[in-house]
Short mmCIF file of C-alpha atoms and ligand atoms in Angstrom, two decimals:
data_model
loop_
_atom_site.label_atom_id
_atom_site.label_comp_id
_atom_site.label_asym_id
_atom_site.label_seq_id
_atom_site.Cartn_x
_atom_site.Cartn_y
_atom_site.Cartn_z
CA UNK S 1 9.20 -24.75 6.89
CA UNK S 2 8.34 -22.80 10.14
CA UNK S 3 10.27 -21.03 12.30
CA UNK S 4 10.41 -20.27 16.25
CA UNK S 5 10.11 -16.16 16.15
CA UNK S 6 9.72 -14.51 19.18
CA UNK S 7 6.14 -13.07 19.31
CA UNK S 8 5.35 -14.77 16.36
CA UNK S 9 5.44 -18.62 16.70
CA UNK S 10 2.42 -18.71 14.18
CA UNK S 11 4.70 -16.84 11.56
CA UNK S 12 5.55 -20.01 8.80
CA UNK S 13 9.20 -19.44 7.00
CA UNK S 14 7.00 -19.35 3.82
CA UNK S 15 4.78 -16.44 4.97
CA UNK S 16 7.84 -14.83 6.06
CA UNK S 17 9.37 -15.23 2.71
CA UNK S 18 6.27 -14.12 0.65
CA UNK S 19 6.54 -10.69 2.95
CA UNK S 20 10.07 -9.83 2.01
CA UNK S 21 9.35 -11.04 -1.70
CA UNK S 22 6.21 -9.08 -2.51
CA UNK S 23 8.39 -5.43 -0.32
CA UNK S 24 11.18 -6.44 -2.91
CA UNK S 25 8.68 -6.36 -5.62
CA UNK S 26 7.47 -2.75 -4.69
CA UNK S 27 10.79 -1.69 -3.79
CA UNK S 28 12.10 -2.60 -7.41
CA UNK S 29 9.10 -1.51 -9.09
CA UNK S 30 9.52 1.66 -7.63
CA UNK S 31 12.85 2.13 -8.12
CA UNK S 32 12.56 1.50 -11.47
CA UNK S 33 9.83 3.83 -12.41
CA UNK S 34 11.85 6.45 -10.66
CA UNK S 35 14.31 6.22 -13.16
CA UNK S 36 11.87 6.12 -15.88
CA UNK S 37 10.46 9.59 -14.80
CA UNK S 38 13.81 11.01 -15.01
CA UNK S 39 14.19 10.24 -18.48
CA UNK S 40 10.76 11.70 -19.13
CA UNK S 41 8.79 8.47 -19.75
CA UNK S 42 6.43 8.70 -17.11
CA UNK S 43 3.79 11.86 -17.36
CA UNK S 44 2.37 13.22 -14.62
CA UNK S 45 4.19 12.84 -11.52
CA UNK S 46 4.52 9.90 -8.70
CA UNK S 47 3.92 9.55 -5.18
CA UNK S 48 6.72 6.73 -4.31
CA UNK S 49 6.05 3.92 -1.91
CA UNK S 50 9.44 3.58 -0.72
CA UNK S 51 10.04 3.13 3.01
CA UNK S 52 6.38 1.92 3.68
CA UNK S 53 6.45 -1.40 1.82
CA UNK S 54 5.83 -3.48 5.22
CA UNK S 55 2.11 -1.70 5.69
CA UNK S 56 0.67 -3.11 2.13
CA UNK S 57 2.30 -6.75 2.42
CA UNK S 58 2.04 -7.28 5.78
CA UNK S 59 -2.22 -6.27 5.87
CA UNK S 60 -3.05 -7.96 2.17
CA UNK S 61 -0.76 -11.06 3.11
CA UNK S 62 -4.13 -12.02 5.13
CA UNK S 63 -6.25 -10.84 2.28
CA UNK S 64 -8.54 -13.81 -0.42
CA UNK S 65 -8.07 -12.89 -3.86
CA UNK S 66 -11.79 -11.87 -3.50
CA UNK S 67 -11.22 -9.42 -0.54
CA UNK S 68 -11.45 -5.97 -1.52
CA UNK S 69 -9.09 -2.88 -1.18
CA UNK S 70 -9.13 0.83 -1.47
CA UNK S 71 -5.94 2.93 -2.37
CA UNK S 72 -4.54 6.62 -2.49
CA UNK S 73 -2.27 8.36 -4.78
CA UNK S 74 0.77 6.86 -3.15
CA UNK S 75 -0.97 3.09 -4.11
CA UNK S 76 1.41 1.52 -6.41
CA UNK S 77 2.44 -0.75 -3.03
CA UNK S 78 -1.39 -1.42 -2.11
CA UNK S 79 -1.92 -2.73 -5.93
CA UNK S 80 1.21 -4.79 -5.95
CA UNK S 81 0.97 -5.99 -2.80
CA UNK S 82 -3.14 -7.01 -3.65
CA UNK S 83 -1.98 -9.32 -6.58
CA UNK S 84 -1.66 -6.31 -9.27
CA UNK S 85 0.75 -7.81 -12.69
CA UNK S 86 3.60 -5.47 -13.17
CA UNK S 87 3.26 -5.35 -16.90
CA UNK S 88 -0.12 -3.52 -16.57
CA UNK S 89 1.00 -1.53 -13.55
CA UNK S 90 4.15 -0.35 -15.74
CA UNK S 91 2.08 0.13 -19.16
CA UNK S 92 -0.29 2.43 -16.95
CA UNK S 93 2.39 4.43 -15.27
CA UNK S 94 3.89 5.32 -19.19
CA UNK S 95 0.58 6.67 -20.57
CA UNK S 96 0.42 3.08 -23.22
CA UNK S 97 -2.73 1.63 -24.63
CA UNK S 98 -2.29 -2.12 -22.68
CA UNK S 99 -1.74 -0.37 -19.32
CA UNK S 100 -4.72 -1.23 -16.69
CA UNK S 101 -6.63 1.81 -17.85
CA UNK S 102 -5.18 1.82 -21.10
CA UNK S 103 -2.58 4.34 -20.32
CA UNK S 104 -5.65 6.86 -19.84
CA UNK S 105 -5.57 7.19 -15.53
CA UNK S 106 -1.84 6.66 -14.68
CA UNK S 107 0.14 6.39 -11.24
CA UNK S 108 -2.99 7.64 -9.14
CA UNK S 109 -5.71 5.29 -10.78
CA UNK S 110 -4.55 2.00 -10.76
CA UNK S 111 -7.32 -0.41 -10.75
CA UNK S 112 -7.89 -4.42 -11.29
CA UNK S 113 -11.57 -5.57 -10.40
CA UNK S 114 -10.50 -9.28 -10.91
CA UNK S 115 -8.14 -9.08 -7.70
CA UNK S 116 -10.24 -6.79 -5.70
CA UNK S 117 -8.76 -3.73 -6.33
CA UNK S 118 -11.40 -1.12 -6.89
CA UNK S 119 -9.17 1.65 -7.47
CA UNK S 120 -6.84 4.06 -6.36
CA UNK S 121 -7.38 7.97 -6.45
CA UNK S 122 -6.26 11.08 -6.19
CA UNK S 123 -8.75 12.74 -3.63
CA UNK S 124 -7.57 12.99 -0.50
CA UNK S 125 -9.65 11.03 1.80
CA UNK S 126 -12.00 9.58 -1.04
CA UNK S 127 -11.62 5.91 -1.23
CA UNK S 128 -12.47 5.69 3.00
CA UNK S 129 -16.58 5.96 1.82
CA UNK S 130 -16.00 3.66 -1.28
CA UNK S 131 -14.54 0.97 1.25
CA UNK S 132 -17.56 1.58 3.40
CA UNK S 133 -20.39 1.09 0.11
CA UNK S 134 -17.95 -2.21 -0.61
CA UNK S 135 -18.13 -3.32 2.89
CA UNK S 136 -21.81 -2.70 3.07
CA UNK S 137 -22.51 -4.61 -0.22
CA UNK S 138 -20.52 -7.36 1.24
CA UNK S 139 -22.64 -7.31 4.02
CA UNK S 140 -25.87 -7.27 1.99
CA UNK S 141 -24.34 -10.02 -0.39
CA UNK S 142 -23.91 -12.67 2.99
CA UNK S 143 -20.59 -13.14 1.79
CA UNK S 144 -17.51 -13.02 4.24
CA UNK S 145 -15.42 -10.79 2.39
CA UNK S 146 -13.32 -8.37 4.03
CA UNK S 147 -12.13 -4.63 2.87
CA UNK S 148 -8.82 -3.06 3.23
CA UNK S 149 -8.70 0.45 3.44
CA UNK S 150 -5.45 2.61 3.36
CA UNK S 151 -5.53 5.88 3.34
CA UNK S 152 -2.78 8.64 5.14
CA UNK S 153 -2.55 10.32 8.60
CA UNK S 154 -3.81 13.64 6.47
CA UNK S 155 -6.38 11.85 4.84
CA UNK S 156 -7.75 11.01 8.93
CA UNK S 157 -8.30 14.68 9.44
CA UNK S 158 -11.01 14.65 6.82
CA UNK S 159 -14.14 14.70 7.20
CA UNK S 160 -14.84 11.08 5.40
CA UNK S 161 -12.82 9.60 7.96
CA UNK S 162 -14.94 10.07 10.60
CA UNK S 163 -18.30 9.98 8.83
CA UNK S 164 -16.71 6.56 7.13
CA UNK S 165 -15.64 4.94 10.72
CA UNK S 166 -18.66 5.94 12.24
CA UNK S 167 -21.17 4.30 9.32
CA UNK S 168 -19.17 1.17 9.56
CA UNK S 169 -19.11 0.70 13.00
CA UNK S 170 -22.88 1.14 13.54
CA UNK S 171 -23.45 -1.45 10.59
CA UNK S 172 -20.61 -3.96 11.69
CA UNK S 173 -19.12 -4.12 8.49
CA UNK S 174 -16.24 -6.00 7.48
CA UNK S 175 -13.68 -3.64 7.23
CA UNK S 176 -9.76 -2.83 8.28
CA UNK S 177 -9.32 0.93 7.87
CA UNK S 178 -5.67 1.47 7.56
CA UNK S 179 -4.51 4.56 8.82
CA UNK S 180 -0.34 4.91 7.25
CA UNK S 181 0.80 7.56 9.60
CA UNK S 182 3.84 8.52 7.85
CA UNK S 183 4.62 11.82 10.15
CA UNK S 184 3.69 14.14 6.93
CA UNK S 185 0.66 15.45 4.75
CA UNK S 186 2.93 16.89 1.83
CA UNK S 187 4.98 19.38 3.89
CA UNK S 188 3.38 19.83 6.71
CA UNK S 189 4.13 17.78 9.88
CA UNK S 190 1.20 15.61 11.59
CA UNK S 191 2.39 17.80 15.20
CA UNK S 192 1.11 20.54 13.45
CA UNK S 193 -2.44 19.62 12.64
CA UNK S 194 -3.37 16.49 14.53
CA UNK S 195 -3.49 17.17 18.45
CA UNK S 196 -3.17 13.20 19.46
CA UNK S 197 -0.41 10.76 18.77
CA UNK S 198 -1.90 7.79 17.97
CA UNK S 199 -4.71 8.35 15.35
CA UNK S 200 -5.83 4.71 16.77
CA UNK S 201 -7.14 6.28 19.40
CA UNK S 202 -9.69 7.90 17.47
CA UNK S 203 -10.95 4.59 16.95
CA UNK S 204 -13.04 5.10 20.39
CA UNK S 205 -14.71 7.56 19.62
CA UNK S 206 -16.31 5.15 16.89
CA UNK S 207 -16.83 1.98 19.57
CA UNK S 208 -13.88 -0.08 17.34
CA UNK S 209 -10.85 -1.31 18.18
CA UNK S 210 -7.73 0.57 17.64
CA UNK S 211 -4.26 -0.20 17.25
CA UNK S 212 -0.86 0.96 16.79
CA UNK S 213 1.89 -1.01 14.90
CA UNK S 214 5.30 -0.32 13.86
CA UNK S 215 4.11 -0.33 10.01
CA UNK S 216 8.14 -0.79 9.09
CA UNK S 217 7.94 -4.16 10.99
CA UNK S 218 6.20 -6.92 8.41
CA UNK S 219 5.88 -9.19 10.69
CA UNK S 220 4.11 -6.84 13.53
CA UNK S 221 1.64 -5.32 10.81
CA UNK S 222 1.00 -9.13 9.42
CA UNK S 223 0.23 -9.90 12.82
CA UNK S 224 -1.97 -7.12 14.11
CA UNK S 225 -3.84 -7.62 10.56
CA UNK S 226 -4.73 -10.88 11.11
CA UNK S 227 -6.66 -10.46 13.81
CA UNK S 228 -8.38 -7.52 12.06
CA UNK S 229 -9.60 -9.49 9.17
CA UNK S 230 -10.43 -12.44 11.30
CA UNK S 231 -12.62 -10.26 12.89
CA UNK S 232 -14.04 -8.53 10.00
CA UNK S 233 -14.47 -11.93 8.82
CA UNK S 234 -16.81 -13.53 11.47
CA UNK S 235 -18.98 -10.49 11.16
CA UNK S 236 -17.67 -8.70 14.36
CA UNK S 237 -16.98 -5.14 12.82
CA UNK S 238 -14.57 -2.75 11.94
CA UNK S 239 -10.56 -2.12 13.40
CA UNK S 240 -9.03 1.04 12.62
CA UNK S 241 -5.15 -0.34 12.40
CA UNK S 242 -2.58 2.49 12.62
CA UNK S 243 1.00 1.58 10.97
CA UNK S 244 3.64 4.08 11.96
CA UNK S 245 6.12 4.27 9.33
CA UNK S 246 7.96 6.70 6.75
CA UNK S 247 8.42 7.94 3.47
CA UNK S 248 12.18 7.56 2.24
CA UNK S 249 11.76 10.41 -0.88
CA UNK S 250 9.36 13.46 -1.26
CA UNK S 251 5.95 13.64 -1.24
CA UNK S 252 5.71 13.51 -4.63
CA UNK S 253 8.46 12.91 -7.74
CA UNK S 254 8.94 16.84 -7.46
CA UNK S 255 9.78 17.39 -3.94
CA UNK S 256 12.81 17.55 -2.22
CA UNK S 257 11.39 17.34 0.86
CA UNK S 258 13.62 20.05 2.89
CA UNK S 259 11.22 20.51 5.57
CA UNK S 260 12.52 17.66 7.46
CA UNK S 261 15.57 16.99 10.04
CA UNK S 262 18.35 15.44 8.58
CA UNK S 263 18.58 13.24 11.35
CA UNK S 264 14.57 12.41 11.21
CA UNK S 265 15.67 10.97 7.89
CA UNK S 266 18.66 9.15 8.89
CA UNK S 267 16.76 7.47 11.86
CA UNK S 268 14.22 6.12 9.66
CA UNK S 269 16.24 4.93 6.90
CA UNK S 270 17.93 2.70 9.86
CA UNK S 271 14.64 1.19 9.91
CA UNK S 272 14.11 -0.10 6.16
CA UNK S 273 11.58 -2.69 6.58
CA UNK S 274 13.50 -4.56 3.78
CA UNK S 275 16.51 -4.79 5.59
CA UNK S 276 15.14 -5.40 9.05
CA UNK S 277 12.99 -8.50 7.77
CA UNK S 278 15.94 -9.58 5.30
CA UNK S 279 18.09 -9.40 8.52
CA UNK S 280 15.66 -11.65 10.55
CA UNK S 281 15.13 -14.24 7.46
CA UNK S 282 18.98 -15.02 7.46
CA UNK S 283 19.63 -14.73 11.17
CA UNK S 284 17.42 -17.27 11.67
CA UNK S 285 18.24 -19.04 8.85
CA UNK S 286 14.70 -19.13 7.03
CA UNK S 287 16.54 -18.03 3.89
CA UNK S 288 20.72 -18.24 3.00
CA UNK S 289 22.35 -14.91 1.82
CA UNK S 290 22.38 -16.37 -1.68
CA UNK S 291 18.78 -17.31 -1.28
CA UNK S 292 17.94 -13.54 -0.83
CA UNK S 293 20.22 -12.47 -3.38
CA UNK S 294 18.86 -14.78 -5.69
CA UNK S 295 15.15 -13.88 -5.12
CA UNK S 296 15.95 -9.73 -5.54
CA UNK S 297 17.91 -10.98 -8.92
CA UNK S 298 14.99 -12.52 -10.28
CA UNK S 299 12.61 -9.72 -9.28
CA UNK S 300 14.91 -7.26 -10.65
CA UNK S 301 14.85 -9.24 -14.00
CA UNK S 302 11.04 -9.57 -13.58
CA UNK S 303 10.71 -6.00 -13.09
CA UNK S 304 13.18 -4.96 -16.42
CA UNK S 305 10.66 -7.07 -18.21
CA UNK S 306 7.25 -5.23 -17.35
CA UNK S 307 9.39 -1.87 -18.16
CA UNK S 308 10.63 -3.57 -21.51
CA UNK S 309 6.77 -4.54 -22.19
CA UNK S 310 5.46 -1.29 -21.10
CA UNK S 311 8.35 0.56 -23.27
CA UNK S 312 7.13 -1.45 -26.32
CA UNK S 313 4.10 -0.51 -26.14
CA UNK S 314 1.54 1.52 -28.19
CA UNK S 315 0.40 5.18 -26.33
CA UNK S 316 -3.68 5.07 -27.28
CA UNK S 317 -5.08 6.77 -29.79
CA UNK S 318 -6.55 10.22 -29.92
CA UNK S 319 -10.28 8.93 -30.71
CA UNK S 320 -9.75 6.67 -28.24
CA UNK S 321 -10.07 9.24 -25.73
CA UNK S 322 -13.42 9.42 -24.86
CA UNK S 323 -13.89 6.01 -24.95
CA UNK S 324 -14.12 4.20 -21.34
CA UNK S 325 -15.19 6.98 -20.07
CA UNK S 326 -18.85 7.81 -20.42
CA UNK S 327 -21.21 5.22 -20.40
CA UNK S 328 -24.17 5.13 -23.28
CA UNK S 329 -27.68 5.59 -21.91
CA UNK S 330 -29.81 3.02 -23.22
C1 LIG M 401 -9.29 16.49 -1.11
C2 LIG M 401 -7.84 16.80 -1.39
N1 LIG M 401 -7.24 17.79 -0.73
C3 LIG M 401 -5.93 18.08 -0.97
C4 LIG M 401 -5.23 17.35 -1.90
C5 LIG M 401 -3.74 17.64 -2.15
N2 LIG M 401 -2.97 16.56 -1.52
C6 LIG M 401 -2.50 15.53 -2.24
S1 LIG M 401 -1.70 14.40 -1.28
C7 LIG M 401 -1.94 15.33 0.10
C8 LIG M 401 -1.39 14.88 1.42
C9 LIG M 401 -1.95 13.58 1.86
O1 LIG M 401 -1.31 13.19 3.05
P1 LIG M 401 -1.59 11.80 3.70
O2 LIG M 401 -3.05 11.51 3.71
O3 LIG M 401 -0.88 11.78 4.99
O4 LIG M 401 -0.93 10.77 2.66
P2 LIG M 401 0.62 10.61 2.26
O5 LIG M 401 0.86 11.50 1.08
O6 LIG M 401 1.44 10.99 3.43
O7 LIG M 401 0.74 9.16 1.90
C10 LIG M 401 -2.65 16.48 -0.19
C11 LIG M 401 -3.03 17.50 0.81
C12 LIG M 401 -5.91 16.34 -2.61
N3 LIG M 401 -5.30 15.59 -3.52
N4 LIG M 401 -7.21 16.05 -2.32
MG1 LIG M 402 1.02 11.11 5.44
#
């Protein structure tokens, strides 16, 4: 089924409707493991997704099962989005033995080889050099696989960033970086400690393209993407893609988040990616109302189930603990 879109005449309805499914997914996911931290099933604490669903569908829409990605502590959307089973994610997220670590990393350590997810961490900054040693290797391999990196608008003021941009550029390798400038590192505001704009615009200083999207609009960050992995792809080099888009909660589980406007908030909960591209699939009739209602029913249901499976299942045991973690010298 296609559909004539303004600016994106290449957009099929299908692609369209895998966007807002896969957002739904996260958004339900999330929601749902929100809840479960308030009842004190979750240890640890999360760093929700919410509000920036359109970046991670909208660049691994365009991604092979075999492409890689790297991910941050706010990656639940990056692994979902990747091809990531929501039992596993769940499992993980409760501390339980058939999680994707088994229940040993949690929220910030989600990882699934078999889809090309090499992992998600907690270091600020840290999975921008493991995209470049992937990139590299897929360089060295001749294959034309392609790397996704996402990391935040704090994480570009360290020092990996620029070593990381600069590496790739001068080898070519197939990589997107991409930057989600969501105005905030924790509490403090990107005015404050970044002196440009556009953190695309950093991407000169590295001879690589740069560019800005409105990383709440699927359809503009599916776009822009595409040409980045295309490029990537043929062998032409690295695109530093900057997706402008916001956080709807706190920083993390914890935070209240009082350090910004009220109306900041408002203005960017008028943009909810989910809404806007829900909006456009029934305006122009790619999808019914009942359609859309139908598919968030079913991934509501699918979601209950992972959190069922998850809930029913075993926390490891205490000699497991070391196991899977240190590898035996031969
Ligand atoms: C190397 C390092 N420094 C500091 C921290 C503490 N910390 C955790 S998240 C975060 C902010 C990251 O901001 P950003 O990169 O914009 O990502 P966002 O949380 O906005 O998605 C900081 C400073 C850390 N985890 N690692
Ligand atoms: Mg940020």
């Amino acid at each position: 089924m296609s559909v004539d879109i303004p600016r994106t005449p290449a957009i099929e309805g299908k692609t369209l409707i895998h966007l807002f499914e896969k957002m739904l997914e996260i958004r339900r996911f999330e929601e749902k493991v929100w809840d479960l931290f308030g009842r004190n099933l979750i240890p640890g604490t999360l760093h929700l997704y919410i509000g920036e669903e359109a970046t991670a569908v909208g660049v691994c829409a365009n991604l092979r099962v075999d492409d890689y990605i790297t991910s941050t502590h706010r990656g639940h959307g990056h692994c979902i989005a990747k091809g990531a089973r929501l039992e596993p994610m769940m499992a993980e997220l409760l501390g339980k033995k058939t999680g994707y670590c088994k229940g040993k990393g949690g929220s910030m350590h989600v990882a699934d080889a078999s889809v090309g997810i090499l992992g998600a961490t907690a270091v600020v900054g840290s999975g921008i050099p493991i995209a470049v040693g992937a990139g590299l290797s897929c360089k060295l391999r001749k294959t034309d696989q392609v790397v996704a990196c996402f990391f935040g608008d704090g994480a570009s003021n360290n020092g990996t960033f620029h070593e990381s941009l600069n590496m790739a550029a001068i080898w070519k390798l197939p990589i997107v970086f991409v930057c989600e400038n969501n105005l905030y590192a924790m509490g403090t505001r990107i005015s404050n400690v970044t002196a440009i704009d556009n953190i695309a615009r950093r991407a000169i200083a590295y001879g690589m393209p740069g560019v800005t999207v409105d990383g709440n609009d699927a359809v503009d960050v599916f776009q822009a993407a595409r040409e980045a992995v295309e490029r990537a792809r043929k062998g032409q080099g690295p695109t530093l893609l900057e997706c402008q888009t916001y956080r709807h909660k706190g920083h993390s589980r914890f935070d209240p988040a009082t350090y910004r406007p009220q109306e900041e908030v408002a203005e960017w909960m008028k943009r909810d990616p989910i809404v806007r591209l829900r909006k456009k699939l029934t305006e122009e009739q790619v999808l019914s109302e009942e359609e859309a209602a139908e598919i968030d029913k079913r991934i509501i249901d699918e979601v209950e189930a992972a959190a069922e499976f998850a809930l029913g299942s075993s926390y490891p045991e205490l000699g497991e603990a070391l196991e899977d973690v240190f590898v035996r010298a031969r």
